[in-house]
PDB file of C-alpha atoms in Angstrom:
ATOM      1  CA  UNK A 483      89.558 135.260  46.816  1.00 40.00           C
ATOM      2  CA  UNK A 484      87.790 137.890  44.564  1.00 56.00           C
ATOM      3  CA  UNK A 485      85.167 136.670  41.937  1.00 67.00           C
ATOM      4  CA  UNK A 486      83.677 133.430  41.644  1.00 73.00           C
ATOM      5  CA  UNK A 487      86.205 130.263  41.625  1.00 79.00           C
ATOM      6  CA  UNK A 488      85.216 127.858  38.560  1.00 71.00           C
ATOM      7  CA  UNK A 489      85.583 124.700  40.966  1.00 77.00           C
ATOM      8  CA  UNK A 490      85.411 124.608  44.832  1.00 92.00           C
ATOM      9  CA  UNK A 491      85.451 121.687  47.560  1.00 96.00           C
ATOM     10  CA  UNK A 492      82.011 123.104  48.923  1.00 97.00           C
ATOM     11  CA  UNK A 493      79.494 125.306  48.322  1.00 96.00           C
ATOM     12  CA  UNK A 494      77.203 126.590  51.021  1.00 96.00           C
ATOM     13  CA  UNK A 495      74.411 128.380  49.740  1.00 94.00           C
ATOM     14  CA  UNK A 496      73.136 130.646  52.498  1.00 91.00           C
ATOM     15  CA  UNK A 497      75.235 132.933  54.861  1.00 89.00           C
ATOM     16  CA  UNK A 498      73.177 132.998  57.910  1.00 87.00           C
ATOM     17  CA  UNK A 499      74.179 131.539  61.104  1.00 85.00           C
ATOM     18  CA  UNK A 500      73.782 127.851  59.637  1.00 88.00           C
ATOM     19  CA  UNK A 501      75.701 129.027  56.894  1.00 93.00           C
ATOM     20  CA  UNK A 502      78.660 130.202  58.128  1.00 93.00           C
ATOM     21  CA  UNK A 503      78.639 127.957  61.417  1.00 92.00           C
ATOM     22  CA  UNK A 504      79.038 124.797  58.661  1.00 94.00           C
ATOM     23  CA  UNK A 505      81.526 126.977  56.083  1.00 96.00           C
ATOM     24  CA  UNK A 506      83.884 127.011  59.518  1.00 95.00           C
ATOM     25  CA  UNK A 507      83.105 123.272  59.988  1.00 94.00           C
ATOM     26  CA  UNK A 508      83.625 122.361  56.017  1.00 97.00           C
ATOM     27  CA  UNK A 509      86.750 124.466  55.897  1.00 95.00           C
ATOM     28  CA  UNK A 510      88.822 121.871  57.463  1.00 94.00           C
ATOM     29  CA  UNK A 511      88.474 119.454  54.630  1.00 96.00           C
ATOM     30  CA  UNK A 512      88.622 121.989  51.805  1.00 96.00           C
ATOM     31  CA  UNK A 513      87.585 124.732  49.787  1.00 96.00           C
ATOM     32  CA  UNK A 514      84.317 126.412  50.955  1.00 96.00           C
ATOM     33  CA  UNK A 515      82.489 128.941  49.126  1.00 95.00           C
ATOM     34  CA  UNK A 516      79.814 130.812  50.775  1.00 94.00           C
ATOM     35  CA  UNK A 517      77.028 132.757  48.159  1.00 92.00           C
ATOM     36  CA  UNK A 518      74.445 134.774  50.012  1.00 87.00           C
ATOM     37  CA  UNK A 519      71.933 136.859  48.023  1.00 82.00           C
ATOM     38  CA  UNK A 520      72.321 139.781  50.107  1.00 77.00           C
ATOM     39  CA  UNK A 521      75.303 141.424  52.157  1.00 66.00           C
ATOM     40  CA  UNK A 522      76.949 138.802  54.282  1.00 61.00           C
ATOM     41  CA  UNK A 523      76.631 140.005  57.305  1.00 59.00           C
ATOM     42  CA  UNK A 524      73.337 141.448  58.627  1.00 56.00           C
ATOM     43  CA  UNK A 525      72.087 141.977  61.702  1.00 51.00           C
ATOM     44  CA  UNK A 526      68.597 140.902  61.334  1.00 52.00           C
ATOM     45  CA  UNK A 527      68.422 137.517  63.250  1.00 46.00           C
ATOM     46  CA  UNK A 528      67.535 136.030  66.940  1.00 45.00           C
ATOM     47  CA  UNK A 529      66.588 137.962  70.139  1.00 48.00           C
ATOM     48  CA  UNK A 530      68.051 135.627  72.816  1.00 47.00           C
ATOM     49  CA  UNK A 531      69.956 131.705  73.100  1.00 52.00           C
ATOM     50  CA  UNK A 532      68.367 129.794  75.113  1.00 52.00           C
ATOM     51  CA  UNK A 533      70.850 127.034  76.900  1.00 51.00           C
ATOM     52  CA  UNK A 534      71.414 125.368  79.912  1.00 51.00           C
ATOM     53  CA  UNK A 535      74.765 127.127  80.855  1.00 53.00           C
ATOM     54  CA  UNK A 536      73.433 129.015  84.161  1.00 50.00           C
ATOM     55  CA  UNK A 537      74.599 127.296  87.577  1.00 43.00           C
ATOM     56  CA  UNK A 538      70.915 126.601  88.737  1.00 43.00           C
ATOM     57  CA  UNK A 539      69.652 124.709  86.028  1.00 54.00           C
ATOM     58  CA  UNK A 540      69.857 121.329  84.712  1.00 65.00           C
ATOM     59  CA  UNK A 541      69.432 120.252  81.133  1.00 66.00           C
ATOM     60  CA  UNK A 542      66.616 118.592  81.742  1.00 71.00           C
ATOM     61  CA  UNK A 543      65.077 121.375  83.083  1.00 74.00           C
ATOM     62  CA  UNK A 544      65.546 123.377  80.303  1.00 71.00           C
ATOM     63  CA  UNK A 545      64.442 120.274  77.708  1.00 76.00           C
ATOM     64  CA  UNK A 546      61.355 120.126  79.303  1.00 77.00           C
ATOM     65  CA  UNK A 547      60.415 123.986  79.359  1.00 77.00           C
ATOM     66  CA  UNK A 548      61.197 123.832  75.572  1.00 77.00           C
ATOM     67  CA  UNK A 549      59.172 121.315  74.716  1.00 82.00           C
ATOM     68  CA  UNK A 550      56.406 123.176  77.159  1.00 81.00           C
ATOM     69  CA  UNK A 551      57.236 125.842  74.703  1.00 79.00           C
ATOM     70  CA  UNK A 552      57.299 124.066  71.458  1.00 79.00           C
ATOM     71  CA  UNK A 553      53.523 122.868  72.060  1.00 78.00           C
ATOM     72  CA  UNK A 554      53.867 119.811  70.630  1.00 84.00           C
ATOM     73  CA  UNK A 555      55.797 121.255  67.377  1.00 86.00           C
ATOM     74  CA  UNK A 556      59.447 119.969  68.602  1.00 84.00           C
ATOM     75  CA  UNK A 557      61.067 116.658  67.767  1.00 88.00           C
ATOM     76  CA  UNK A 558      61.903 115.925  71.125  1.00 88.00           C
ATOM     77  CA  UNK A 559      65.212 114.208  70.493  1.00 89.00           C
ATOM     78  CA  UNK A 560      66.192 117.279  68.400  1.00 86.00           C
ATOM     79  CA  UNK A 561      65.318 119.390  71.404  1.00 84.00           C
ATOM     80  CA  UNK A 562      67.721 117.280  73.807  1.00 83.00           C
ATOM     81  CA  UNK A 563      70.661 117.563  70.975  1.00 82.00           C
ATOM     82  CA  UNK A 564      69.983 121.078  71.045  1.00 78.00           C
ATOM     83  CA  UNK A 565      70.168 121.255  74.904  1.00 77.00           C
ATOM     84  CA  UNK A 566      72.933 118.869  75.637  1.00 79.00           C
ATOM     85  CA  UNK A 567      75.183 120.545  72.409  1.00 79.00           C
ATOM     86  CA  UNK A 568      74.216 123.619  73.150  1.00 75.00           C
ATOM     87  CA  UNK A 569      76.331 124.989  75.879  1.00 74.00           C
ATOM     88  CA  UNK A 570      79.687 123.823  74.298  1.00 78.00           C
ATOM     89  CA  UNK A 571      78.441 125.972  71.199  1.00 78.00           C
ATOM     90  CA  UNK A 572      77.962 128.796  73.414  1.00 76.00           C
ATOM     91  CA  UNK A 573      81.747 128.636  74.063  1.00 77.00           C
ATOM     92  CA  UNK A 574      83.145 128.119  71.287  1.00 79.00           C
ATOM     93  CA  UNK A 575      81.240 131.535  70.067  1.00 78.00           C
ATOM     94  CA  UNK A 576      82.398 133.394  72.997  1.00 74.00           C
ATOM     95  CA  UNK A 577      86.156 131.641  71.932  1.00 77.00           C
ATOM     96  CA  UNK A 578      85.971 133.568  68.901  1.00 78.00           C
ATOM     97  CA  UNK A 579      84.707 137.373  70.326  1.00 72.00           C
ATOM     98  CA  UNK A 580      80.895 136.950  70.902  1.00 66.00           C
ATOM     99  CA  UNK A 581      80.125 139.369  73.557  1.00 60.00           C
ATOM    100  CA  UNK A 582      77.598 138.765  75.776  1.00 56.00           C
ATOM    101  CA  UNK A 583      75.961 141.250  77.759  1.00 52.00           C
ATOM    102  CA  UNK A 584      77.535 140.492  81.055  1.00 50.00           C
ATOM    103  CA  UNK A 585      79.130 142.123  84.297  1.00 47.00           C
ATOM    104  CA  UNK A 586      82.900 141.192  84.147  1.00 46.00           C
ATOM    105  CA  UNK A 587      82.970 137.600  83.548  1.00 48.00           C
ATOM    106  CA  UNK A 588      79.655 136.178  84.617  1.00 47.00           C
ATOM    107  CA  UNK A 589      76.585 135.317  81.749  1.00 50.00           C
ATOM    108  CA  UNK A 590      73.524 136.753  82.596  1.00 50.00           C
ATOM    109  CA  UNK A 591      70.425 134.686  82.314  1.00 55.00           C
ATOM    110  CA  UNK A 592      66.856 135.921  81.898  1.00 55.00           C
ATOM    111  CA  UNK A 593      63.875 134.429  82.427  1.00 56.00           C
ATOM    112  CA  UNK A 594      61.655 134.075  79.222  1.00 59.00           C
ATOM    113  CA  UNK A 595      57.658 133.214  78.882  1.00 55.00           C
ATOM    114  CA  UNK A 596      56.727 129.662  78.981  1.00 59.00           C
ATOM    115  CA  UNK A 597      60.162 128.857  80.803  1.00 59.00           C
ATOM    116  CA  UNK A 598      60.450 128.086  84.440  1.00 56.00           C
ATOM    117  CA  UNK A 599      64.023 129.031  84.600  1.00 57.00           C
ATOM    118  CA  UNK A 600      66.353 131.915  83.509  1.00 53.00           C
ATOM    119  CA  UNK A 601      67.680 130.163  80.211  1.00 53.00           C
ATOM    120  CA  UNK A 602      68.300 133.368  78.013  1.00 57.00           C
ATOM    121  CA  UNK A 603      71.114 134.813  76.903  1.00 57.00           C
ATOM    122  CA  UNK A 604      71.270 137.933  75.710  1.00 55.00           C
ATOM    123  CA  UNK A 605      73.684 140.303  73.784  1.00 58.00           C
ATOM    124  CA  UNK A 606      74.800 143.662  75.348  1.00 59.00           C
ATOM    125  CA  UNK A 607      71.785 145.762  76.236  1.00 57.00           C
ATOM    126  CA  UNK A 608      71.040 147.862  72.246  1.00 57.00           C
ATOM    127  CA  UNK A 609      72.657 144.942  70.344  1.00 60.00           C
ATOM    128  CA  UNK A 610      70.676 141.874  68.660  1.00 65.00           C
ATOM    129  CA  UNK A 611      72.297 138.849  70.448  1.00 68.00           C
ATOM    130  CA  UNK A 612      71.439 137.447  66.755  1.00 70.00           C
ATOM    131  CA  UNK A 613      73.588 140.125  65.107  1.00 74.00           C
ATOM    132  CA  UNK A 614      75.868 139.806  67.445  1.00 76.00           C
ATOM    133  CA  UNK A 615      76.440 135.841  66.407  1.00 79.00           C
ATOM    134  CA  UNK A 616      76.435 136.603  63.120  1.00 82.00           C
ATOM    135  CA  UNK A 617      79.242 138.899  63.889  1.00 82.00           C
ATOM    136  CA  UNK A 618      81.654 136.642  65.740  1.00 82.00           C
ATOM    137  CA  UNK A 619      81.135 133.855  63.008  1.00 87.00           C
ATOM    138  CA  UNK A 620      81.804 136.404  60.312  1.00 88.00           C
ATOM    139  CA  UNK A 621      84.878 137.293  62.049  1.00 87.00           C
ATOM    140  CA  UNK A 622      85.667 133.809  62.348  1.00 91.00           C
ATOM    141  CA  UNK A 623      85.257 132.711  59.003  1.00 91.00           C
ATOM    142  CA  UNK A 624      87.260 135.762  57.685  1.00 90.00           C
ATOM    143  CA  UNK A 625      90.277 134.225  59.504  1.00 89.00           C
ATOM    144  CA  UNK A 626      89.716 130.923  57.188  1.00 91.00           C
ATOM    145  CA  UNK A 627      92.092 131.439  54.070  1.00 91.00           C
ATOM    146  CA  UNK A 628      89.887 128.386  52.429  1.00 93.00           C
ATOM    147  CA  UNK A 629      86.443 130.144  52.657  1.00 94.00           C
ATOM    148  CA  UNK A 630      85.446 132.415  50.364  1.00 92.00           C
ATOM    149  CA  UNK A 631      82.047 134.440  50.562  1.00 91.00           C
ATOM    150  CA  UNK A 632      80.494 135.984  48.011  1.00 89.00           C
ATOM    151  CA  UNK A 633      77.501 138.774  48.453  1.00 86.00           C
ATOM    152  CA  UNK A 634      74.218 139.219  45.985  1.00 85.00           C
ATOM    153  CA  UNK A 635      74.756 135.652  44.277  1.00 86.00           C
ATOM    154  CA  UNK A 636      71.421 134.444  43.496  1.00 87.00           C
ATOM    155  CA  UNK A 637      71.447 130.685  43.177  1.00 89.00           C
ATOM    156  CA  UNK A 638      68.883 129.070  40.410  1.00 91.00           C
ATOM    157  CA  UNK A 639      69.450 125.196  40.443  1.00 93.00           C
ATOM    158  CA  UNK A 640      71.808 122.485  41.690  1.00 94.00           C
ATOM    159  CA  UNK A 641      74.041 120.862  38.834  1.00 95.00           C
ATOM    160  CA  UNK A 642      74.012 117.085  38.475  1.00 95.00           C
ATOM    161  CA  UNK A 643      76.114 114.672  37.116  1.00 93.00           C
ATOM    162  CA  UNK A 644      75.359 110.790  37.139  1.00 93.00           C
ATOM    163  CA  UNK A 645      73.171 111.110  39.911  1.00 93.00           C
ATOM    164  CA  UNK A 646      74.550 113.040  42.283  1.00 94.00           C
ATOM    165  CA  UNK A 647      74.841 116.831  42.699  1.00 94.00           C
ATOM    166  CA  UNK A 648      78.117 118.503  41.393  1.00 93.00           C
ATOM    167  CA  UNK A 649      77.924 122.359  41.419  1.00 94.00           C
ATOM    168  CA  UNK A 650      75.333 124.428  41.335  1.00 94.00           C
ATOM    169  CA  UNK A 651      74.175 127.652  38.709  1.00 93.00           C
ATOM    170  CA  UNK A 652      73.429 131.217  39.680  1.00 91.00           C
ATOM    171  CA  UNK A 653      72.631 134.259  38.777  1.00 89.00           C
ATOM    172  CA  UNK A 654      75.644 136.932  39.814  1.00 84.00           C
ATOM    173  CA  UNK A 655      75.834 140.311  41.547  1.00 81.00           C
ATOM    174  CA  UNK A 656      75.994 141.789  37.657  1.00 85.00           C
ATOM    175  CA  UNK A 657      72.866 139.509  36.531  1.00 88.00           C
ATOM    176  CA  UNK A 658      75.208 137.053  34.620  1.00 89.00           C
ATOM    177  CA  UNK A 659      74.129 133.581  34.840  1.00 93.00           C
ATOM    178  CA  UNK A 660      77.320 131.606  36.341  1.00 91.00           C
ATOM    179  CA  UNK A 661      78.482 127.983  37.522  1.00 92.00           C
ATOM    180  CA  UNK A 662      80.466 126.858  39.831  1.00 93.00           C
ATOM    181  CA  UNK A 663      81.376 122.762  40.330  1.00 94.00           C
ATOM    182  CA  UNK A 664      81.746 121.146  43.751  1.00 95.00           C
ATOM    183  CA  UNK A 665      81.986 118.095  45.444  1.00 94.00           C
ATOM    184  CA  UNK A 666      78.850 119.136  47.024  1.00 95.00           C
ATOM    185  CA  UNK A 667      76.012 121.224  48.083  1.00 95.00           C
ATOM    186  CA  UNK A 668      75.003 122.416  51.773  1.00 95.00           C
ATOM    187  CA  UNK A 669      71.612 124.691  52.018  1.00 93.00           C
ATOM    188  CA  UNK A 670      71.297 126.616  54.799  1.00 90.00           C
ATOM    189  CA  UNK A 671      68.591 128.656  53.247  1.00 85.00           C
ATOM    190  CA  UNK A 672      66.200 129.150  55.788  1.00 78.00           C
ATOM    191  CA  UNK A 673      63.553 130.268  53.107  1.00 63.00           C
ATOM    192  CA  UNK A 674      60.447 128.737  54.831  1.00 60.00           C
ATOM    193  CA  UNK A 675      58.345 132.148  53.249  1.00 53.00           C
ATOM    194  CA  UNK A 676      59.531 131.392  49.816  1.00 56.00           C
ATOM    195  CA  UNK A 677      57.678 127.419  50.117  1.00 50.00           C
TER     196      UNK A 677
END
């Protein structure tokens, strides 16, 4: 879909790895539109995944090395969703074409500081294992006929209507203030330096 629908399902605003990871999830109960204020797909992201995929590690091992890690900062029952959901995430992006950097069929852990075990993995040696992420849920959500994602769409405020959030206006690629409505509104924003 070309140009910006008038009424959607769903509208994610942010096409990051949260972003498009939830546009795939959403797109099974409807219409997902994806604005990102840049190009879609960039390659600036993560260095490594941590998880606790390798053979000589349990999760707990690798729940306690990130809260080592996380000096206090981490929720730890967010850290053991993260570790007990994580491999089965890892999958699923390999499923769709991540590529790892890996001899034949075997992931390659390394060992990271502040962790007692080999817990990352990394992307082929020259690529950013974020990018590379990125990449296979771009792909991914390009094979989605319901998900639409739309580049340099600058988002300005949510829309409400008795209460509840029901679209949301922008500012478009050609500076044109838009609107779309929804049923509702995910952010996957990051935008921590823009508090």
């Amino acid at each position: 879909m070309k140009g910006l629908p008038a009424e959607t399902d769903f509208v994610v605003i942010g096409a990051g790895v949260a972003g498009l990871r939830a546009a795939i999830e959403l797109a099974d109960a409807g219409r997902v539109l994806v604005l990102a204020k840049k190009e879609a797909f960039s390659t600036e992201s993560a260095q490594g995944i941590a998880s606790a995929l390798s053979d000589e590690e349990e999760v707990i091992l690798h729940l306690q090395d990130t809260l080592i890690a996380g000096d206090g900062l981490c929720l730890p029952q967010a850290v053991k969703t993260l570790v007990e959901e994580g491999p089965d995430r890892i999958e699923e992006l390999i499923a769709w074409g991540m590529q790892l950097g890996r001899p034949k069929t075997k992931l390659v852990f390394e060992t990271e500081a502040s962790y007692s075990h080999s817990h990352v993995l990394r992307a082929a040696p020259g690529e950013s294992t974020g990018g590379e992420i990125l990449r296979a849920l771009y792909a991914k959500v390009q094979t989605r006929k319901n998900i639409s994602v739309l580049e340099f769409e600058f988002s300005t405020e949510l829309l409400a209507e008795d209460g509840r959030v029901a679209g949301v206006s922008l500012i478009s690629e050609k500076g044109m203030p838009e609107e779309v409505a929804c049923s509702a509104v995910l952010l996957a924003t990051g935008g921590l330096g823009q508090i």
